[in-house]
Coordinates of C-alpha atoms and ligand atoms in Angstrom, one line a residue:
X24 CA 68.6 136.4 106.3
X25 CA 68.2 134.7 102.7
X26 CA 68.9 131.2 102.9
X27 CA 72.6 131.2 101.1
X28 CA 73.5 128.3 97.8
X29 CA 75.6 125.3 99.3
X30 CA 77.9 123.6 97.3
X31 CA 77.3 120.3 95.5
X32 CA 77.1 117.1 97.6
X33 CA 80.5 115.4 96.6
X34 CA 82.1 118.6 95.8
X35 CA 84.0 120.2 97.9
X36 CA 86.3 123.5 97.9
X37 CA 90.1 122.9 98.9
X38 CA 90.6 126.5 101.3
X39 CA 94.0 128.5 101.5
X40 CA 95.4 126.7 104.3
X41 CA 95.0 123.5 102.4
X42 CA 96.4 124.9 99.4
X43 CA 99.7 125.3 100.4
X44 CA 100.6 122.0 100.8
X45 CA 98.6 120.9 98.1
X46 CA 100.8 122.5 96.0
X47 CA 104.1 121.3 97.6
X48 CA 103.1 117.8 97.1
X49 CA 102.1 118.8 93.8
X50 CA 105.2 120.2 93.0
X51 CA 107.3 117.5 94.5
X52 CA 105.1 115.1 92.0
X53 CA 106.0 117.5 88.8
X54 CA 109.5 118.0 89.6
X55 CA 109.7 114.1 89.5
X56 CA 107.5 113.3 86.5
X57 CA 109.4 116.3 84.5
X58 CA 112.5 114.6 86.1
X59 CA 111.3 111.3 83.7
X60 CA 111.4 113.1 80.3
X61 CA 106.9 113.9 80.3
X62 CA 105.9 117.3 79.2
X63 CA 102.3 118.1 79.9
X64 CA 99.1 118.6 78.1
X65 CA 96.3 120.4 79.3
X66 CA 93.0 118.8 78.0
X67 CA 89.3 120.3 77.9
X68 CA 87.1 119.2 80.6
X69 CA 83.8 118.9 78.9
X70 CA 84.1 116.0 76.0
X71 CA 81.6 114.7 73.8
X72 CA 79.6 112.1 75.7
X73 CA 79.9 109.5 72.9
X74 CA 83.7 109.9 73.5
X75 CA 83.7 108.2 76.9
X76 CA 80.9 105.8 75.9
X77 CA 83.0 104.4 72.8
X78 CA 86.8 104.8 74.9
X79 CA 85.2 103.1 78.6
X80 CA 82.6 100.3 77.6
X81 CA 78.9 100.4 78.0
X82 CA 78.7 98.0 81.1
X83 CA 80.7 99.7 83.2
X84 CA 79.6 101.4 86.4
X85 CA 81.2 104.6 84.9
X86 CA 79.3 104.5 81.8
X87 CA 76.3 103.1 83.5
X88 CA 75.7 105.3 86.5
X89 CA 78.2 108.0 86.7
X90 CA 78.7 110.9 84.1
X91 CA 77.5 113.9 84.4
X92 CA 75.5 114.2 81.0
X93 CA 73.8 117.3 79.9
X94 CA 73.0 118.9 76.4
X95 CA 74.2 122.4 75.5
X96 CA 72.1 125.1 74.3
X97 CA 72.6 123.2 70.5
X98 CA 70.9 120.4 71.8
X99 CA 74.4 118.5 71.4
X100 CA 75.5 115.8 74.5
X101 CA 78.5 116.9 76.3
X102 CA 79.9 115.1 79.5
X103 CA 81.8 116.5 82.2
X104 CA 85.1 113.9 81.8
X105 CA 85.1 111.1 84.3
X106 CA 88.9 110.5 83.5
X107 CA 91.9 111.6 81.4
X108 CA 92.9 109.2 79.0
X109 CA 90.2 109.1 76.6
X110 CA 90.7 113.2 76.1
X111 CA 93.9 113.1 75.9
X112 CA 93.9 110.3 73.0
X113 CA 90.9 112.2 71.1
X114 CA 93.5 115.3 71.0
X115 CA 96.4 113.2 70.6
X116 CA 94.7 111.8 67.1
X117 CA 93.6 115.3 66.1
X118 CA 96.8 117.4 67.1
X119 CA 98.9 114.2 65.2
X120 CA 101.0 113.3 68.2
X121 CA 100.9 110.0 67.3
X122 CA 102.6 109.8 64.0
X123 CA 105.8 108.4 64.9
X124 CA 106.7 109.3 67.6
X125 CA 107.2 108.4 71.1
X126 CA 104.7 110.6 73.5
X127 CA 104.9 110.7 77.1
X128 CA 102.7 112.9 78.8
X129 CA 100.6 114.2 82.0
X130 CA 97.9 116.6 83.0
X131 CA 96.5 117.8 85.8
X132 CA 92.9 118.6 86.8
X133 CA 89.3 117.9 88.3
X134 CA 87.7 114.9 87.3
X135 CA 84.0 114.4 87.8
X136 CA 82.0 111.0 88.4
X137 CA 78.1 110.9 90.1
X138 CA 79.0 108.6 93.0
X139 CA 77.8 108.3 96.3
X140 CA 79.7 110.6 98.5
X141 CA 81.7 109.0 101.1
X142 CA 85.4 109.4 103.0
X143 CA 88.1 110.0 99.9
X144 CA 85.3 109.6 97.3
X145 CA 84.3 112.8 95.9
X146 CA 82.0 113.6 93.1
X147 CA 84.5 116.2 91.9
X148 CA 88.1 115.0 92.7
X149 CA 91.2 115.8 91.2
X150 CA 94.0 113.2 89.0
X151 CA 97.5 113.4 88.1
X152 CA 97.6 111.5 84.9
X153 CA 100.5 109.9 83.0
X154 CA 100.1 108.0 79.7
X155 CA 103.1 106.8 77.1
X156 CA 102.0 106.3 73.8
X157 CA 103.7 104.3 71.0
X158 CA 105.7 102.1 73.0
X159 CA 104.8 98.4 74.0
X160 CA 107.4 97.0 75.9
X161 CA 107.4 96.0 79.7
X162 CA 110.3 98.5 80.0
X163 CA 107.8 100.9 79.7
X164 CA 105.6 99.7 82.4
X165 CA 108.5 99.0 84.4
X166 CA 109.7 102.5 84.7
X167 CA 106.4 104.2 85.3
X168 CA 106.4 101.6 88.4
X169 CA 109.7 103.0 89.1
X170 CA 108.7 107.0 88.2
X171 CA 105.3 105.9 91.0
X172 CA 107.9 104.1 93.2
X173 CA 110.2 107.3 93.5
X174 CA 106.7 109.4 94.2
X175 CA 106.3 107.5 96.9
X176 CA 109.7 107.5 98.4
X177 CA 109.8 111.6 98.3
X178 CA 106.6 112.0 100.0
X179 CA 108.2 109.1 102.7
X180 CA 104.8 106.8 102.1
X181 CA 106.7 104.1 100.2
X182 CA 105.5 101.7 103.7
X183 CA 102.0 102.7 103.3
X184 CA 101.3 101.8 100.1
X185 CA 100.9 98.6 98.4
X186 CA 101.2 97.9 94.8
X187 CA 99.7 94.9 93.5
X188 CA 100.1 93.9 89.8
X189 CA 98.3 91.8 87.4
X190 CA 97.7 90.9 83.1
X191 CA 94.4 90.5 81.8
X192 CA 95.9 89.4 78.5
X193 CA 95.4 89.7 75.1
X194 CA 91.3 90.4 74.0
X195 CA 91.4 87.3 72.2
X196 CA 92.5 85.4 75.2
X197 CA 90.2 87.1 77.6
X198 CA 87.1 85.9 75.2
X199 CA 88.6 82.5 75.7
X200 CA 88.4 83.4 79.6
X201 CA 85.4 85.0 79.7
X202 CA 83.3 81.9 78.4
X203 CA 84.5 79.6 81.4
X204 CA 84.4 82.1 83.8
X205 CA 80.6 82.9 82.7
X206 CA 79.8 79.2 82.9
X207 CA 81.1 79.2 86.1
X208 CA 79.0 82.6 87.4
X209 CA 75.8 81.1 86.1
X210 CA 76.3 77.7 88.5
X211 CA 77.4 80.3 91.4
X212 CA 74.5 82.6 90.8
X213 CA 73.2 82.1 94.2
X214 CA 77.0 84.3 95.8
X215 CA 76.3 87.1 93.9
X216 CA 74.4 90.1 94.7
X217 CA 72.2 91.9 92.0
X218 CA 75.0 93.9 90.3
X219 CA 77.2 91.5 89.9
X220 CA 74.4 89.0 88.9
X221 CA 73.4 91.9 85.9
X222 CA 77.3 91.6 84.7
X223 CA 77.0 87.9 84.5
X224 CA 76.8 88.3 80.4
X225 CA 77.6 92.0 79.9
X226 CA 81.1 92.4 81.8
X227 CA 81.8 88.8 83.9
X228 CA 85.1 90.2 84.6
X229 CA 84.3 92.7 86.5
X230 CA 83.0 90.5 88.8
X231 CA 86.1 89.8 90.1
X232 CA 86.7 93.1 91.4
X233 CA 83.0 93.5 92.7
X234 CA 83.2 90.6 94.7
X235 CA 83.4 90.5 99.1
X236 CA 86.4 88.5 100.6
X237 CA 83.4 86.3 101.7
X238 CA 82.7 85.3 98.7
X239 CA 85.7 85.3 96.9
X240 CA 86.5 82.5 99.5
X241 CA 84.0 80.5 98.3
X242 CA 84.6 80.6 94.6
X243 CA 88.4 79.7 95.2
X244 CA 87.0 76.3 97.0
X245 CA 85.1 75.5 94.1
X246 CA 88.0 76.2 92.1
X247 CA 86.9 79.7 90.0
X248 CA 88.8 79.7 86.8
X249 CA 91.9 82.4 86.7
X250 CA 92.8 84.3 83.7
X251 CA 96.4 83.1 84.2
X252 CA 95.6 79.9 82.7
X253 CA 94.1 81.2 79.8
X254 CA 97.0 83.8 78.9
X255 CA 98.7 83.9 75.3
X256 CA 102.3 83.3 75.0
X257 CA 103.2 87.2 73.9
X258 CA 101.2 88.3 77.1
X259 CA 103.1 85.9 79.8
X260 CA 106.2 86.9 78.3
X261 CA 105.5 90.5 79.0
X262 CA 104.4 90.2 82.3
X263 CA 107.4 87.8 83.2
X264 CA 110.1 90.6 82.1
X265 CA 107.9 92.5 83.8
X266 CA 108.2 90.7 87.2
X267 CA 112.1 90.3 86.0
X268 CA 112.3 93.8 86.1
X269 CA 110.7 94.8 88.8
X270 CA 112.3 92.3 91.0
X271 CA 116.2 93.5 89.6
X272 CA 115.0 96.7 90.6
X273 CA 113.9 96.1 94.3
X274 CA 110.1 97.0 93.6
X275 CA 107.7 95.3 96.1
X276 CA 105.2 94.2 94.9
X277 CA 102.0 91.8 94.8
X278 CA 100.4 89.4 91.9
X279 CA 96.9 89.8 92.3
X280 CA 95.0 87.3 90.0
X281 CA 91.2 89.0 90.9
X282 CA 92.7 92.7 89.7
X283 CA 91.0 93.3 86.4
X284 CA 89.9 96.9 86.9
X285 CA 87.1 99.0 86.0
X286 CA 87.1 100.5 82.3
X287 CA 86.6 98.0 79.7
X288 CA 89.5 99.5 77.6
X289 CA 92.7 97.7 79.5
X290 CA 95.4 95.0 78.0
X291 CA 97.6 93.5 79.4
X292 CA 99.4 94.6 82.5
X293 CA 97.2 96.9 85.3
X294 CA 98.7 97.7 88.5
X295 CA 97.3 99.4 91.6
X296 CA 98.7 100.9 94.6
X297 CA 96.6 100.9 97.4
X298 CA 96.7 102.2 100.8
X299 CA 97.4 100.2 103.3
X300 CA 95.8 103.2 106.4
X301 CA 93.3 101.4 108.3
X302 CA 91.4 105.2 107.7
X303 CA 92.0 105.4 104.1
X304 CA 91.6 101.7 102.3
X305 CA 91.4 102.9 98.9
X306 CA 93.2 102.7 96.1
X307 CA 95.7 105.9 95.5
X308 CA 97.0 105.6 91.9
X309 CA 96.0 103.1 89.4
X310 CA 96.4 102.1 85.8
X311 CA 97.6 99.8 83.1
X312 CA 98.3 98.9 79.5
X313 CA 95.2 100.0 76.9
X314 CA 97.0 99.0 73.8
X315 CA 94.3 99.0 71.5
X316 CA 91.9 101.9 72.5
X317 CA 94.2 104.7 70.3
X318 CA 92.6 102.1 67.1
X319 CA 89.3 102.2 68.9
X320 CA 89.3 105.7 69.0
X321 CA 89.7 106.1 65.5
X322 CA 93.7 106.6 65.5
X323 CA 96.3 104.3 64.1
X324 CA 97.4 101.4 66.3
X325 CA 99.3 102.8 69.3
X326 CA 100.5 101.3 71.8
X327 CA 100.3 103.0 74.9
X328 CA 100.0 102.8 79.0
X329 CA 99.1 105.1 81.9
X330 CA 97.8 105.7 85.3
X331 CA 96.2 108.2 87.3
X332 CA 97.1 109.3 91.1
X333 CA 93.6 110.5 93.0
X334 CA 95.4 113.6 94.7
X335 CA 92.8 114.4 97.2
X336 CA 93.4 110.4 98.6
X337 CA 96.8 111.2 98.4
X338 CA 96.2 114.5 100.5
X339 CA 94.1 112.5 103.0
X340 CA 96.6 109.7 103.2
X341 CA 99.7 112.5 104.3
X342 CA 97.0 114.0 106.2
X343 CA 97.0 111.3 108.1
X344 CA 100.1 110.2 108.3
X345 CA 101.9 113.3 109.0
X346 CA 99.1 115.4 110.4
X347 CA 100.8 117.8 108.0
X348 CA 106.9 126.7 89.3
X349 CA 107.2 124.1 87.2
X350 CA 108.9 124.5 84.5
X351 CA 108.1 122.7 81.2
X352 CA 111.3 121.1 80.5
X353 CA 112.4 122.8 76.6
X354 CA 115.0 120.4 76.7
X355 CA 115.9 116.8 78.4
X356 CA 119.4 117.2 79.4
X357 CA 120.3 113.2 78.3
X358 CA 119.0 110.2 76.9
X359 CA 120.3 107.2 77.6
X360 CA 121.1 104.8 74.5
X361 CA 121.8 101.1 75.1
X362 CA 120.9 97.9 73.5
X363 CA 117.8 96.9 74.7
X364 CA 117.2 93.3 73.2
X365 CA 118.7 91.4 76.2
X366 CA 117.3 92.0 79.8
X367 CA 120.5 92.2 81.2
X368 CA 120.8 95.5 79.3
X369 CA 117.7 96.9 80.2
X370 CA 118.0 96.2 84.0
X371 CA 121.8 97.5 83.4
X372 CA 120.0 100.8 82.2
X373 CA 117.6 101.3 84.8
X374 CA 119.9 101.1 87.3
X375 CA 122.5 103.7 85.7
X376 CA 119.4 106.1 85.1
X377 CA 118.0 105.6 88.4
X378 CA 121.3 106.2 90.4
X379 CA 122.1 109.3 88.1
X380 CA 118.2 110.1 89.1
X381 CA 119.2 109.9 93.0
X382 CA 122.1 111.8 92.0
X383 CA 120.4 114.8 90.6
X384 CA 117.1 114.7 91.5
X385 CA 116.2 118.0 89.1
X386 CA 118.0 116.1 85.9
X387 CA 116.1 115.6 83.1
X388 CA 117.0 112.2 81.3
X389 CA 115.1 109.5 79.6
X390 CA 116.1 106.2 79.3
X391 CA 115.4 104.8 75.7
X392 CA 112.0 102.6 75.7
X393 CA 111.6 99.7 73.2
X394 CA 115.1 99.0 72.2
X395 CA 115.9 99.8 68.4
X396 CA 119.1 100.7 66.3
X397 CA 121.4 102.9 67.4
X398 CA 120.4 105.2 64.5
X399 CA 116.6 105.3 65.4
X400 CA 117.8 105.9 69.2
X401 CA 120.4 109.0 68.5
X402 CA 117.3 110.0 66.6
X403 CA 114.7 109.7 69.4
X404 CA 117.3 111.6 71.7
X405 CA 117.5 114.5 69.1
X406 CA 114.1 114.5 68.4
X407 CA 112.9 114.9 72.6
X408 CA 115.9 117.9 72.4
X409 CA 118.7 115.5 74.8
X410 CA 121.6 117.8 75.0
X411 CA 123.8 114.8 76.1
X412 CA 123.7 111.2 75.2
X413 CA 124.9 108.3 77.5
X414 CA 125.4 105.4 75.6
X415 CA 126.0 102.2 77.2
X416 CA 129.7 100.3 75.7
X417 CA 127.7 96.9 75.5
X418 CA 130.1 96.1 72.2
X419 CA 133.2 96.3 74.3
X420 CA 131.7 94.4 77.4
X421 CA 132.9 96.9 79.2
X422 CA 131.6 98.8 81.7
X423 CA 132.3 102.5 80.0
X424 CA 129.9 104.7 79.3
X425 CA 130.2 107.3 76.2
X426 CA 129.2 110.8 76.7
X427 CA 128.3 112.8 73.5
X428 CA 127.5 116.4 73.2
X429 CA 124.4 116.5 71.0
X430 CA 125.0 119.9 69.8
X431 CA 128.5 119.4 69.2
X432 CA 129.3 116.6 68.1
X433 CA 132.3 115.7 70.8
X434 CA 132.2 112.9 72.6
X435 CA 134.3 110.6 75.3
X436 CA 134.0 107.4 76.8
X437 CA 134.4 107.8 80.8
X438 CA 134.5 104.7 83.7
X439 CA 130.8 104.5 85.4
X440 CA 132.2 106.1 88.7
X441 CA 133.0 109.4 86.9
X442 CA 129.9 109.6 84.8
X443 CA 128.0 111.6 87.7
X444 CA 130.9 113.7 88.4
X445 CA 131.4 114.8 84.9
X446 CA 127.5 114.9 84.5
X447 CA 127.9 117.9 87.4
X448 CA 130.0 120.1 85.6
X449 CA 128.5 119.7 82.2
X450 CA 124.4 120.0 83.1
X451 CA 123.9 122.8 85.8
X452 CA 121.3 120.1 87.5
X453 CA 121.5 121.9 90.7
X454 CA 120.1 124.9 89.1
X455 CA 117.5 123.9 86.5
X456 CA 115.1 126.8 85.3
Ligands
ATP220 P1 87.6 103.0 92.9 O1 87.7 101.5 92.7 O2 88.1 103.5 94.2 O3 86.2 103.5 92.5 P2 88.4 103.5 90.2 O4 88.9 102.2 89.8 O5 87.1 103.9 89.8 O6 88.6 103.6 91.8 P3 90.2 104.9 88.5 O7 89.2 105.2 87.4 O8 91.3 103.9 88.2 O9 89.5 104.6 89.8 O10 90.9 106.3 88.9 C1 92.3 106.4 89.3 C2 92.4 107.0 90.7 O11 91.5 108.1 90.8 C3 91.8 106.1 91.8 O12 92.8 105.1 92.1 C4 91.5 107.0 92.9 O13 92.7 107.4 93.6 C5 91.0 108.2 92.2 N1 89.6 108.3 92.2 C6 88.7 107.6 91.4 N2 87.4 107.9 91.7 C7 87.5 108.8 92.7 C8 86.5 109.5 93.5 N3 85.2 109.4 93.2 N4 86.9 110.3 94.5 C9 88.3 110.5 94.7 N5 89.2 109.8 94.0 C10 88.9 109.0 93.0
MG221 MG1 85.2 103.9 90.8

């Protein structure tokens, strides 16, 4: 018999009777991101290499050891994409979807990375990205928290995953960081192993990350410097409202001061979830502010934050636990319009978009990010298609919310209690196609 061709190392093929359930979870995750106003965008998976180079940071692990680089029959160097953002910003500046306007988007596909194969690493593996671009409030972060949150809660893992939180502030005030936390490296030397000693001058923050418990230990005895200290004002703030809103909405969560993560294009607020399986230790879904890398890429200064969920550790994890057609939304059936310069508002918001979420888990709504007039907000809502808007009656004090019919005009002001009912028999949200 001829000897036959085995797959990759690190690659491996999901079979029918996986597929199945792959699908439902994946489903369960669409519905619920489609559910949060984010249409999709399907990306190439082969990029130019210089794209990933420029988006991720030379002294990265990434960068350093794990593309798959190759040159086509022109001689020109391509790289299969080791993650989703930096695509999907290159095609955001060339397709325009940046020039004001709000984008919020996923994608879904095989991501590839030259690692060494072990349990829930792969060398091919598969992400469900989201990124929101051109909005730089914590409101934004808060909700994808929420939109992860929910994910969680449908798949009934919310207990086995942990999210830990952190800001690695502003650039200017990580430089500031970065100098005592180098002078600090190079009187520890002797605690670190080889890697981490080459990122002494390169990428100190990484470090961090790298580091065992063992020695981590060790440094906080001798006092290691933490970023918090070194934060600028606009960057605590953020993180604090943050924190403010996480807490009004009954997120668990954890401060970690070591979580700096891996690509060099982060600001500001990252966040991981990570699984707390003694057989599956890794991190499920991770992400963060990268507020300046639309600029870096050669686009206009964009705001923006995402994450990405590793699906096959998210198959493993409810593999273990439980041994066990989506439709691009053409319209979002409301928007919800509120005042969002006071806290109070925004939390007040949340809470009315994620009950009405509960309510009708197939509804499309979006809750107005980054405050603004009421002008620019009826405006957003028209321009993302609402059929309804729910404005919040914050000028009476009251707790009434007004309904308006986008298409015709008519509007009326009902009591919170009947919103949902009334919601019902305007927007079919049991039977969404
Ligand atoms: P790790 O620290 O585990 O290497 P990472 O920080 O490199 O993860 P990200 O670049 O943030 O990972 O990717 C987001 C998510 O994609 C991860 O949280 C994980 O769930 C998944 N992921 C990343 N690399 C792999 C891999 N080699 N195999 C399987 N899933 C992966
Ligand atoms: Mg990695």
């Amino acid at each position: 018999m001829i000897k036959y061709i085995q797959s990759i190392r690190g690659m491996h093929d999901y079979l029918p009777n996986e597929v199945e359930s792959i699908k439902n979870i994946e489903n369960i995750i669409k519905n619920i991101v489609i559910n949060y106003g984010y249409s999709e965008i399907r990306l190439p998976i082969v990029e130019k290499t210089a794209l990933f180079k420029r988006a991720i940071g030379n002294y990265t692990e990434l960068i350093e050891k794990e593309m798959y680089t190759f040159e086509d029959r022109n001689g020109e160097k391509l790289t299969l994409r080791p993650e989703g953002t930096a695509g999907c910003i290159r095609s955001g500046i060339e397709n325009g979807l940046f020039h004001n306007q709000e984008q919020r988007l996923w994608y879904l596909g095989p991501m590839f990375r030259h690692e060494r194969p072990q349990k829930a690493r792969y060398r091919q593996f598969y992400q469900l990205g989201l990124e929101v671009f051109g909005q730089k409030g914590p409101d934004t972060d808060a909700e994808l928290i929420l939109l992860i949150n929910r994910i969680w809660k449908k798949l009934g893992i919310s207990d086995e995953i942990l999210l830990e939180i952190n800001t690695i502030g502003s650039p200017q005030s990580r430089l500031q960081y970065c100098k005592v936390l180098i002078d600090f490296l190079n009187e520890n030397k002797t605690y670190l192993d080889k890697q981490c000693y080459s990122y002494i001058n390169t990428n100190p923050l990484r470090i961090l990350d790298k580091i065992t418990p063992h020695t981590k230990n060790i440094f906080e005895k001798k006092q290691i410097p933490l970023l918090r200290h070194y934060l600028d004002d606009s960057s605590k703030k953020h993180f604090s409202n943050l924190c403010n809103l996480l807490k009004i909405s009954d997120i668990t969560y954890r401060i970690n001061p070591y979580l700096v993560r891996g690509l060099d294009y982060y600001t500001g607020t990252v966040f991981e979830w990570i699984s707390k399986n003694k057989n599956i230790t890794k991190t499920i879904c991770a992400g963060g502010r990268y507020d300046n890398l639309v600029e870096k890429l050669g686009g206009k200064n964009t705001p923006a934050v995402g994450l990405a969920i590793g699906l096959d550790r998210l198959f493993l994890l409810l593999k273990e636990i439980k041994n066990k057609n989506f439709i691009i939304p053409s319209r979002i059936d409301a928007y919800l319009i509120y005042d969002g310069n006071h806290i109070q508002n925004i939390a007040k918001a949340i809470k009315i978009s994620e009950e009405i979420r509960c309510y009708f888990p197939l509804i499309r709504i979006r809750m107005n990010h980054g405050g603004g007039s009421l002008k620019t907000q009826f405006h957003r809502a028209n321009k993302c298609g609402a059929r309804f808007a729910l404005m919040l009656n914050e000028l009476q004090q009251s707790d009434t919310i007004i309904l308006k019919n986008l298409d015709t005009g008519q509007q009326e002001i009902l009591s919170q209690s009947a919103i949902l009912s009334r919601l019902e028999s305007l927007v079919n949200v049991n039977n969404i196609s």
